[in-house]
mmCIF file of C-alpha atoms and ligand atoms in Angstrom:
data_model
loop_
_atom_site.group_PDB
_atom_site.id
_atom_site.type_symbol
_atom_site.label_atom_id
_atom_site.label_comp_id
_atom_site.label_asym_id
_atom_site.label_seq_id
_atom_site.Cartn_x
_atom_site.Cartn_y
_atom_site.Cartn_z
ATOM 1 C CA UNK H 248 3.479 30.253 3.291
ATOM 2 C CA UNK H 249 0.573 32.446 2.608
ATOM 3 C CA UNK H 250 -1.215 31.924 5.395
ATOM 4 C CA UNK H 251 -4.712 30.598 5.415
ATOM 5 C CA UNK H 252 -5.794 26.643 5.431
ATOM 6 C CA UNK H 253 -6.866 26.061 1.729
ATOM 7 C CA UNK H 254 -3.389 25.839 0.281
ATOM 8 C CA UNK H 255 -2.133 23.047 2.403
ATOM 9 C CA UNK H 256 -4.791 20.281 1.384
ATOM 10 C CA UNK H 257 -5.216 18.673 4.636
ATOM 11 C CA UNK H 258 -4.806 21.513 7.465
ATOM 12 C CA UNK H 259 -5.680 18.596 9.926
ATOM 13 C CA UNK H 260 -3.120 15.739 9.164
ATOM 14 C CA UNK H 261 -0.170 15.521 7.599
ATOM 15 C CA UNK H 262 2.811 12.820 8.502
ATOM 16 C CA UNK H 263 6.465 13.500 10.256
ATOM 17 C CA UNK H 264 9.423 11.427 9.382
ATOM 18 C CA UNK H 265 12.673 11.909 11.209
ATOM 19 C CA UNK H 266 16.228 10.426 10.660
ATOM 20 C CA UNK H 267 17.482 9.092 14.230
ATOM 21 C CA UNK H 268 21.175 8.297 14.867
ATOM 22 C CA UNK H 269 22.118 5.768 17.592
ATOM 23 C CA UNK H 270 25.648 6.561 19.008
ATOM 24 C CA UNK H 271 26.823 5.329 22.063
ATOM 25 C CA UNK H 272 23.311 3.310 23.040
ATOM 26 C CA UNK H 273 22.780 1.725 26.113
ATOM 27 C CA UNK H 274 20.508 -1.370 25.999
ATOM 28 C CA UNK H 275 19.181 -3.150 29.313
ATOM 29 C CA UNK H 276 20.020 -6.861 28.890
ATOM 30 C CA UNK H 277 16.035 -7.951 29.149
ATOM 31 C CA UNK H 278 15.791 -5.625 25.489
ATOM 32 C CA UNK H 279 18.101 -7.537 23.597
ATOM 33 C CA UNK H 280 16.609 -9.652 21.779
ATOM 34 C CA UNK H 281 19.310 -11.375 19.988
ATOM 35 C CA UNK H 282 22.804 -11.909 21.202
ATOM 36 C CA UNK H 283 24.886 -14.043 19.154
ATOM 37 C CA UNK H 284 22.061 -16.565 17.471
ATOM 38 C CA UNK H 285 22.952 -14.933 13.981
ATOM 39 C CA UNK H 286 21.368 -18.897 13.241
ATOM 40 C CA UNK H 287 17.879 -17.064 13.633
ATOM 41 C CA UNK H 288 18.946 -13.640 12.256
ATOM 42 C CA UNK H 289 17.040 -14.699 8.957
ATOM 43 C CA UNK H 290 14.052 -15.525 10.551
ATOM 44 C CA UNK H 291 13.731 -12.561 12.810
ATOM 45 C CA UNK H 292 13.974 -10.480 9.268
ATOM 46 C CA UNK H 293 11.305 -12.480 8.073
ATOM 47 C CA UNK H 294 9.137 -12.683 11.098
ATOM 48 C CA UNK H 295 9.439 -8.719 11.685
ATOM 49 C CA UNK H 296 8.711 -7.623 8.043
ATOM 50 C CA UNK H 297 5.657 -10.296 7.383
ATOM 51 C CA UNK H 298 4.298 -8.102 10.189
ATOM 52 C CA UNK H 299 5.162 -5.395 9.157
ATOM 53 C CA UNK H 300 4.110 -5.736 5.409
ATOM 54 C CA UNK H 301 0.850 -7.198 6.474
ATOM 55 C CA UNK H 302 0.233 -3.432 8.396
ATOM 56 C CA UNK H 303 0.208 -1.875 4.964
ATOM 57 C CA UNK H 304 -3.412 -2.706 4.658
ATOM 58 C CA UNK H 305 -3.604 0.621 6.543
ATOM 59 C CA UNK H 306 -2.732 2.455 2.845
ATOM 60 C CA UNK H 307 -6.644 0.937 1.523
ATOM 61 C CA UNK H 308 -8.083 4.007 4.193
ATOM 62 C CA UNK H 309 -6.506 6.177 2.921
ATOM 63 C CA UNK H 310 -7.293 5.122 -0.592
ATOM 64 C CA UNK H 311 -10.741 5.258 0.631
ATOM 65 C CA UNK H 312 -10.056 9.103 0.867
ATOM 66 C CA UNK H 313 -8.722 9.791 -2.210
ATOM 67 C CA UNK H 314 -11.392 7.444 -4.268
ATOM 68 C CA UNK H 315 -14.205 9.602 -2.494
ATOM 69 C CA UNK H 316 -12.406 13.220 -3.484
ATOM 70 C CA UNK H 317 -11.900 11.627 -7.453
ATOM 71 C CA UNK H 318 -16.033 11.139 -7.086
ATOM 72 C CA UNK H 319 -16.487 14.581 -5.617
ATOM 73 C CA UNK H 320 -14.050 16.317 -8.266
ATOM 74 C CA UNK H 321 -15.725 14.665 -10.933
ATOM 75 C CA UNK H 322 -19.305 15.799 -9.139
ATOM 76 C CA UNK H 323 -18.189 18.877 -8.525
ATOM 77 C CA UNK H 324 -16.528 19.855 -12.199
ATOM 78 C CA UNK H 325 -20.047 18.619 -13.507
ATOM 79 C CA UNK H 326 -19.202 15.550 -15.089
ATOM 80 C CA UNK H 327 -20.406 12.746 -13.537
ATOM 81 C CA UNK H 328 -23.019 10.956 -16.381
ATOM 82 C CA UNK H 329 -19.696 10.127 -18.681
ATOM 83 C CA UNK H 330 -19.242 6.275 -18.158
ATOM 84 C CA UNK H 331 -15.396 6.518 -18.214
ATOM 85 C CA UNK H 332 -15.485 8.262 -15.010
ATOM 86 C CA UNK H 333 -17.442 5.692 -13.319
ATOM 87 C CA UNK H 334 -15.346 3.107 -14.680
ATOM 88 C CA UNK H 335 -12.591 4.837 -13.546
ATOM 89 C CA UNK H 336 -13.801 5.135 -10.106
ATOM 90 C CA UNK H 337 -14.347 1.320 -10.588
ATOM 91 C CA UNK H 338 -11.036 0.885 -11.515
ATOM 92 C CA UNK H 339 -9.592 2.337 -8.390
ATOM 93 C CA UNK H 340 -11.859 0.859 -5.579
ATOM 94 C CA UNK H 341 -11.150 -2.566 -7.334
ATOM 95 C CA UNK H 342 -7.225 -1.491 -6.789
ATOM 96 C CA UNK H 343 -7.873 -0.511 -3.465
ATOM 97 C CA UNK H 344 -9.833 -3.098 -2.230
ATOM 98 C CA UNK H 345 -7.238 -5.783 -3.720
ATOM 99 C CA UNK H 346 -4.983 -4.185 -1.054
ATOM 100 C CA UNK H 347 -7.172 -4.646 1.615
ATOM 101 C CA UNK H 348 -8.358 -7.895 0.779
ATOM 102 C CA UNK H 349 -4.799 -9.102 0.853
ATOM 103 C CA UNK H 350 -3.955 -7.636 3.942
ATOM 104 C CA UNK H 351 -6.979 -8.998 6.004
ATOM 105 C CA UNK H 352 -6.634 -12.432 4.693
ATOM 106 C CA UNK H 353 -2.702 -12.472 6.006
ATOM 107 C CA UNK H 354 -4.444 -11.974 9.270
ATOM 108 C CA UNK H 355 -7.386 -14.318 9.271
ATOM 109 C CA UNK H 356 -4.537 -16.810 7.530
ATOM 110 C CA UNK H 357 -2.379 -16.460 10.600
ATOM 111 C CA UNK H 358 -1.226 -19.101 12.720
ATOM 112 C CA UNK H 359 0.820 -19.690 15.717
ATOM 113 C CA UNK H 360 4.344 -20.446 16.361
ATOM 114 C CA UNK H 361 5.714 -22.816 19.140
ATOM 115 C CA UNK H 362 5.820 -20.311 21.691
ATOM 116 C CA UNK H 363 1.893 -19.221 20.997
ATOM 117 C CA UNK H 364 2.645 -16.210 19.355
ATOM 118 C CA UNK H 365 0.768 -15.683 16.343
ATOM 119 C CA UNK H 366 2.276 -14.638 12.820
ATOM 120 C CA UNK H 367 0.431 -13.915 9.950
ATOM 121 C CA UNK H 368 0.494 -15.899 6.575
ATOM 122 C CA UNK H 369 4.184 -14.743 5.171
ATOM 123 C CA UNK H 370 3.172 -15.054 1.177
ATOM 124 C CA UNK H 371 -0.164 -12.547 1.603
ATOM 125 C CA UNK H 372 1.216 -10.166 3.510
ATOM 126 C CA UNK H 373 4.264 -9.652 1.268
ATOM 127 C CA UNK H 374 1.589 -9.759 -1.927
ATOM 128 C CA UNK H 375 -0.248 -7.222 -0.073
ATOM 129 C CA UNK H 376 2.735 -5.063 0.325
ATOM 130 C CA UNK H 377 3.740 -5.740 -2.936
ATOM 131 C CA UNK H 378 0.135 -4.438 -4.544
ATOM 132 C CA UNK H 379 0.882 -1.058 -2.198
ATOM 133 C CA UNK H 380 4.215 -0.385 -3.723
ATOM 134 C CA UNK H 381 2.249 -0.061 -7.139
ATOM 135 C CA UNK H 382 -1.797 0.507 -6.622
ATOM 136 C CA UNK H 383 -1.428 3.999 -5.201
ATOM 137 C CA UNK H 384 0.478 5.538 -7.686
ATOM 138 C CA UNK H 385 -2.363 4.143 -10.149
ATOM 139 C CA UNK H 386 -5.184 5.327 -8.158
ATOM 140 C CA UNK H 387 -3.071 8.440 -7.782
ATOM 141 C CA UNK H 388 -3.096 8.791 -11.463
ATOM 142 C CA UNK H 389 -6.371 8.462 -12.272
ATOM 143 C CA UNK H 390 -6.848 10.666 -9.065
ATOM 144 C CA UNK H 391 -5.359 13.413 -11.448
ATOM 145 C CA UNK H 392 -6.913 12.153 -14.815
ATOM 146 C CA UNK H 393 -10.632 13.215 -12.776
ATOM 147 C CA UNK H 394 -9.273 16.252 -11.342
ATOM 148 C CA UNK H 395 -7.734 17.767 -14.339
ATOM 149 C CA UNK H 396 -4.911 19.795 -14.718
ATOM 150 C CA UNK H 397 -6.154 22.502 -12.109
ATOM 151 C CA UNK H 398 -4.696 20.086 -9.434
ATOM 152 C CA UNK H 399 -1.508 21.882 -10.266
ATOM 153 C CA UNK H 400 -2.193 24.756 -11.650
ATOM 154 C CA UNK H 401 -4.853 26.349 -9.141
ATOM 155 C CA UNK H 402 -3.883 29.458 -7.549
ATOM 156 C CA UNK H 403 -3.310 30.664 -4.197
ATOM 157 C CA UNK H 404 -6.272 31.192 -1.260
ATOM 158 C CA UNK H 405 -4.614 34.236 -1.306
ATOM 159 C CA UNK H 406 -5.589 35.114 -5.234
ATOM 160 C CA UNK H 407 -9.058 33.672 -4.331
ATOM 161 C CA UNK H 408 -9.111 36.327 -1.607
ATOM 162 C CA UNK H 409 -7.689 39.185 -3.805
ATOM 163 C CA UNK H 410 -10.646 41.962 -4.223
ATOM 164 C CA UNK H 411 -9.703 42.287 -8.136
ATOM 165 C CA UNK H 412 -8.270 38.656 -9.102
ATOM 166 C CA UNK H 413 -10.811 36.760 -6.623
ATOM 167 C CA UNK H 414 -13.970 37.788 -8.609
ATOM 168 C CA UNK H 415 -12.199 36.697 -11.801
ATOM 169 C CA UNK H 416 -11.190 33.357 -10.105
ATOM 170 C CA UNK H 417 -14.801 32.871 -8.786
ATOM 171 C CA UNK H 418 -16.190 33.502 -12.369
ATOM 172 C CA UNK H 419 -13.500 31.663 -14.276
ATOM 173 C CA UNK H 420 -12.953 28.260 -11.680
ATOM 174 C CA UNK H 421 -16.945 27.777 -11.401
ATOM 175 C CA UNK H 422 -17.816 23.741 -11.996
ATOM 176 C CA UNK H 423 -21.479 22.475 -11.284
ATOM 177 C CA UNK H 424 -23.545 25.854 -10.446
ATOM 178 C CA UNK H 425 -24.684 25.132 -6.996
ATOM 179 C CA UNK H 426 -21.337 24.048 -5.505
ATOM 180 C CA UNK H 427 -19.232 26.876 -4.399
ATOM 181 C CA UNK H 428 -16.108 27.549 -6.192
ATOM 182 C CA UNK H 429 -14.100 26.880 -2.849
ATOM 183 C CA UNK H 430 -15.283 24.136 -2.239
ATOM 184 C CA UNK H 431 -14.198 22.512 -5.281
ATOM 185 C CA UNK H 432 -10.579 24.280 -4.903
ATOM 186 C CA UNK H 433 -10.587 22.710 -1.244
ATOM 187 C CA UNK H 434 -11.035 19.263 -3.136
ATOM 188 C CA UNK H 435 -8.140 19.789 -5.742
ATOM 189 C CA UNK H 436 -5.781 20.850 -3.016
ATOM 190 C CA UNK H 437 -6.821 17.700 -1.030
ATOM 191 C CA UNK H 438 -6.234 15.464 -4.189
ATOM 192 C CA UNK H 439 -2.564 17.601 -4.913
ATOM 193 C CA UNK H 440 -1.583 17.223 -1.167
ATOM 194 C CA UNK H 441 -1.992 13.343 -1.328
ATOM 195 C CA UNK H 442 -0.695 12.866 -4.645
ATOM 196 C CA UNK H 443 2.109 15.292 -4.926
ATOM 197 C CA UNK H 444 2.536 17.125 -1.647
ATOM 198 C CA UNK H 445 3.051 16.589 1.894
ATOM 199 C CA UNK H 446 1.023 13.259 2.385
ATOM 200 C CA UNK H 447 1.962 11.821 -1.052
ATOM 201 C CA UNK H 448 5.431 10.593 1.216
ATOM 202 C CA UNK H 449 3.211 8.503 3.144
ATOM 203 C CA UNK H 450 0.309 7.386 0.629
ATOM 204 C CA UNK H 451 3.429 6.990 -2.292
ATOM 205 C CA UNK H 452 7.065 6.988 -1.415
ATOM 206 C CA UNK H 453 6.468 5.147 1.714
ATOM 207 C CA UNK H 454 4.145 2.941 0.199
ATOM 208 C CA UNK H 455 7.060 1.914 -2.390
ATOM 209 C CA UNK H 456 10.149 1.778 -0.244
ATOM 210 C CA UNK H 457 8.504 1.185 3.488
ATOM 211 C CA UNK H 458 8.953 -2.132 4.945
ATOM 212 C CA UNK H 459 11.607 -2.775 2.351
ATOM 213 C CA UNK H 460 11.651 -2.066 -1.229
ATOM 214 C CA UNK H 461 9.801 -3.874 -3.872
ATOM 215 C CA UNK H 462 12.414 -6.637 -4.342
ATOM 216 C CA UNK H 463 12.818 -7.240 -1.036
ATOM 217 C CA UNK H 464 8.774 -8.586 -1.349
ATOM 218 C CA UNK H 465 10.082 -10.449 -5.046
ATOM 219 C CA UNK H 466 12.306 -11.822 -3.067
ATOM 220 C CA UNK H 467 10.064 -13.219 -0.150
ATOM 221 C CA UNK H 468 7.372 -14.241 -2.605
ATOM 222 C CA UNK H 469 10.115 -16.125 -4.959
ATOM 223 C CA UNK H 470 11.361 -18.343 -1.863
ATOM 224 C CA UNK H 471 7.625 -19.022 -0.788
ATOM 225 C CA UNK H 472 5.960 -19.883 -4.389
ATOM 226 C CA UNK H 473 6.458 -23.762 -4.019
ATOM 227 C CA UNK H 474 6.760 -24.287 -7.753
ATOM 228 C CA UNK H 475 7.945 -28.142 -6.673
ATOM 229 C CA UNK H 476 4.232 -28.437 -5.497
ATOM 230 C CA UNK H 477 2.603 -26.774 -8.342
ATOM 231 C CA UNK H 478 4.579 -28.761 -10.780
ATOM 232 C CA UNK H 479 3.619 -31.907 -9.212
ATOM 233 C CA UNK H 480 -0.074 -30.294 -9.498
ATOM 234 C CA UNK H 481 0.464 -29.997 -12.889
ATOM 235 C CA UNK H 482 2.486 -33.582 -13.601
ATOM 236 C CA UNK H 483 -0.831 -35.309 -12.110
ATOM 237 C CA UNK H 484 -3.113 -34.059 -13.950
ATOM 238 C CA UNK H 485 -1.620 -34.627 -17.318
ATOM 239 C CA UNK H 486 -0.888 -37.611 -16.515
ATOM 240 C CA UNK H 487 2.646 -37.679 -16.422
ATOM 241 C CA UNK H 488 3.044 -38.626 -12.293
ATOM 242 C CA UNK H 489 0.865 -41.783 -11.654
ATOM 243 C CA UNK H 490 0.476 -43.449 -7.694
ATOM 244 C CA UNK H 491 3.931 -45.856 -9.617
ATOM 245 C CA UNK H 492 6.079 -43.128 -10.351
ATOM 246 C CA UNK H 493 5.224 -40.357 -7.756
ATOM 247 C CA UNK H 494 8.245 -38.540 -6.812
ATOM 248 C CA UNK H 495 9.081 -37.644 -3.313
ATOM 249 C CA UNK H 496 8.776 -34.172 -2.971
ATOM 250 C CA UNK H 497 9.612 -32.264 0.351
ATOM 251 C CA UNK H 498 9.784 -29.038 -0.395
ATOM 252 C CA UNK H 499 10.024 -25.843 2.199
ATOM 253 C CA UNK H 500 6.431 -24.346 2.815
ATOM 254 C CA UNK H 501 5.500 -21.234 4.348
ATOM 255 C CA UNK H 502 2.271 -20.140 6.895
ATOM 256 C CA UNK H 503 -1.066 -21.283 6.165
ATOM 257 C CA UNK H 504 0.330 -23.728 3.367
ATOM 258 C CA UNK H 505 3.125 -25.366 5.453
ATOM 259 C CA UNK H 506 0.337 -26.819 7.605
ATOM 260 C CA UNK H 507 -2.411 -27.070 5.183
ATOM 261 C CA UNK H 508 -0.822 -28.801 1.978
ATOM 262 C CA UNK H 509 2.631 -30.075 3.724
ATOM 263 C CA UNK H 510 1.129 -33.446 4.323
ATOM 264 C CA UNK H 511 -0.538 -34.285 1.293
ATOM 265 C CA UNK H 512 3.093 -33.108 -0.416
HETATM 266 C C1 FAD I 199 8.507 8.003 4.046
HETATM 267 C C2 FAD I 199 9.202 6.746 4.531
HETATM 268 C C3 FAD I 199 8.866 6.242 5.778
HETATM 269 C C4 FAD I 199 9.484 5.087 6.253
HETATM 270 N N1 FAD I 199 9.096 4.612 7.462
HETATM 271 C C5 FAD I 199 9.685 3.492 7.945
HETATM 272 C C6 FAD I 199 9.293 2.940 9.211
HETATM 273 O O1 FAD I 199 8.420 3.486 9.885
HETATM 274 N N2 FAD I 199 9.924 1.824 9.632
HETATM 275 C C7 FAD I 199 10.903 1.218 8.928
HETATM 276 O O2 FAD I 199 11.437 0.188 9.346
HETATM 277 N N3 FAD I 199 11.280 1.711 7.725
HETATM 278 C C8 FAD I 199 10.699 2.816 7.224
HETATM 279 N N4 FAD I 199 11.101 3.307 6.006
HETATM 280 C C9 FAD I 199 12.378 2.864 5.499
HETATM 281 C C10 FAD I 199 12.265 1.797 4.486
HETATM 282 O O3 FAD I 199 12.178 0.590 5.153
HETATM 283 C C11 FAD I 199 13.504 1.918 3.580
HETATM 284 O O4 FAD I 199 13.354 3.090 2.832
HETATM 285 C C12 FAD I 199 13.604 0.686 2.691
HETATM 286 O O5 FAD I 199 14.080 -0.395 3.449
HETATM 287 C C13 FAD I 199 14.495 0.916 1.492
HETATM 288 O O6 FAD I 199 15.782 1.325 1.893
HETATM 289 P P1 FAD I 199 16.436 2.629 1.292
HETATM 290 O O7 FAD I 199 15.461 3.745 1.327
HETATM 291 O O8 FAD I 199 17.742 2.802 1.995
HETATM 292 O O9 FAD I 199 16.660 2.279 -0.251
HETATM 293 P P2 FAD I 199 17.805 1.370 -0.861
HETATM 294 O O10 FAD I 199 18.038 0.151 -0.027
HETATM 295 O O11 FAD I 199 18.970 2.245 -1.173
HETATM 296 O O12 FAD I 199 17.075 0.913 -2.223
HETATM 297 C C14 FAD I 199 17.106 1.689 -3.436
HETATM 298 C C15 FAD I 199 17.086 0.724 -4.612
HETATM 299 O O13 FAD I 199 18.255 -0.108 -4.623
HETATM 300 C C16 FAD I 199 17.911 -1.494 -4.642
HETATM 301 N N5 FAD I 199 18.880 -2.219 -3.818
HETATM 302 C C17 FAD I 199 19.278 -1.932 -2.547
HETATM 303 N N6 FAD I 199 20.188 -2.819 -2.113
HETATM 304 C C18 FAD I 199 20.371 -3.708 -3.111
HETATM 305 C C19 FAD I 199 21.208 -4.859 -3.267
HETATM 306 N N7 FAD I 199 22.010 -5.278 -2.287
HETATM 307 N N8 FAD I 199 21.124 -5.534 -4.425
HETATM 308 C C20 FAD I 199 20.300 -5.118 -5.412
HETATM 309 N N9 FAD I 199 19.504 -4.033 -5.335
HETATM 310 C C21 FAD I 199 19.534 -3.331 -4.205
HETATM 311 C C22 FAD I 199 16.501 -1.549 -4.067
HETATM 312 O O14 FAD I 199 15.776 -2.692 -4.512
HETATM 313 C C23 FAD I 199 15.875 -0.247 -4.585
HETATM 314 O O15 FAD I 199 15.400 -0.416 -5.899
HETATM 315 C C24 FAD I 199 10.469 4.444 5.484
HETATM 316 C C25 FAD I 199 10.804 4.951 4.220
HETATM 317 C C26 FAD I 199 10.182 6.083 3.729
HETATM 318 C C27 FAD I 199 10.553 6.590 2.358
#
């Protein structure tokens, strides 16, 4: 509200969420896609949000963002040799990376349906949306724990630009000597913009409630966990389930275990 581009964290991006109401719709016949079936309603719920949840790998870039403005705070405060901070930064690319790993191996786990459309494997993507409704807000903290309290505290571009309080601000907010005090108030507005302002809805609130709260992945997982199977697993190898007494067991799988593991069960 002050006017200039420092204040805002990211004058380039920042994400728009609207609330749309539906009254009185009209909706050619060829777009309705169900009409009655409530049979399949389930498993268009499913179908939709194992797509959906598997997109969330899209939260690891912008992880990526905020892990490289944690390294350049701590470079640019002058504190870079302490080991915690490296582990730190450890700590968060090993969060971040879980994400990602989860979400790319939903994809490469897909396989297709009757009609030849492909669907991801349902159990990763919902563990990979499940990671994003809690990873950010950890690499978000330690984020913070690198910046330091300045991330809320800094003043305005406006004080910065103030002929009396500027100089003051220039003396008193110096970090490493040869990295200009703006630069490293650009970097703690960048790091307060994604992990309390405007695109902390998108990299934290939506990562926790979009495509369905965090139950709603419990949930998902819980039906798809096959403990029948890893009982079994379990029963044969101490010895309590022999080839004599094997127990039927025909339990529902899901994606790339229904067709991998469904006949040896
Ligand atoms: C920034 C943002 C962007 C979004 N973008 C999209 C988008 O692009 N596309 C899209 O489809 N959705 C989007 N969403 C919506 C998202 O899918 C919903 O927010 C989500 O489904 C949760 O619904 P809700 O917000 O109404 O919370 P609620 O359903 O009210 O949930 C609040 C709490 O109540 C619990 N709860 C709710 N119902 C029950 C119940 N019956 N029994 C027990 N516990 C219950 C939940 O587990 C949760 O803890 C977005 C959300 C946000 C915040």
């Amino acid at each position: 509200m002050e006017g200039g581009d420092m204040d805002v964290g990211n004058a380039k991006f920042g994400g728009q969420e609207a609330m749309v109401i539906f009254d009185r719709v009209f909706i050619p016949t060829q777009h309705i896609f169900m009409d009655g079936e409530f049979d399949f309603a389930s498993l268009l719920v499913e179908r939709f949000t194992t797509y959906h949840r598997r997109s969330y790998v899209c939260k690891s870039g912008v992880g990526d963002v905020l892990i490289g403005a944690a390294a350049a705070i701590a470079e640019y405060n002058g504190i870079t040799k302490a080991s915690h901070i490296k582990d730190k930064l450890v700590e968060m690319t090993h969060l971040n990376e879980t994400v990602y790993g989860t979400g790319i191996a939903a994809s490469y786990q897909g396989y297709p349906t009757s009609s030849g459309a492909y669907i991801c494997d349902e159990m990763l993507a919902n563990v990979c949306k499940h990671h994003v409704t809690r990873f950010p807000f950890e690499i978000s903290r330690l984020a913070q724990d690198l910046a330091g309290g300045l991330v809320a505290t800094l003043p305005s571009e406006k004080d910065y630009n103030h002929p009396e309080i500027g100089v003051l601000l220039e003396k008193y907010l110096k970090g490493k000597a040869d990295v200009p005090t703006a630069d490293r108030m650009r970097i703690l507005r960048l790091i307060e913009n994604m992990t309390l302002g405007r695109n902390a809805v998108g990299y934290l609130t939506e990562s926790l409630h979009g495509a369905g709260s965090p139950q709603a992945q419990r949930i998902l997982i819980a039906r798809g966990m096959q403990l029948t199977y890893k009982k079994r697993l379990a029963r044969v190898l101490a010895g309590i389930e022999t080839e004599e007494n094997k127990e039927e067991v025909v339990e529902e799988l899901s994606g790339y275990f229904a067709r991998v593991f469904k006949e040896e069960v």
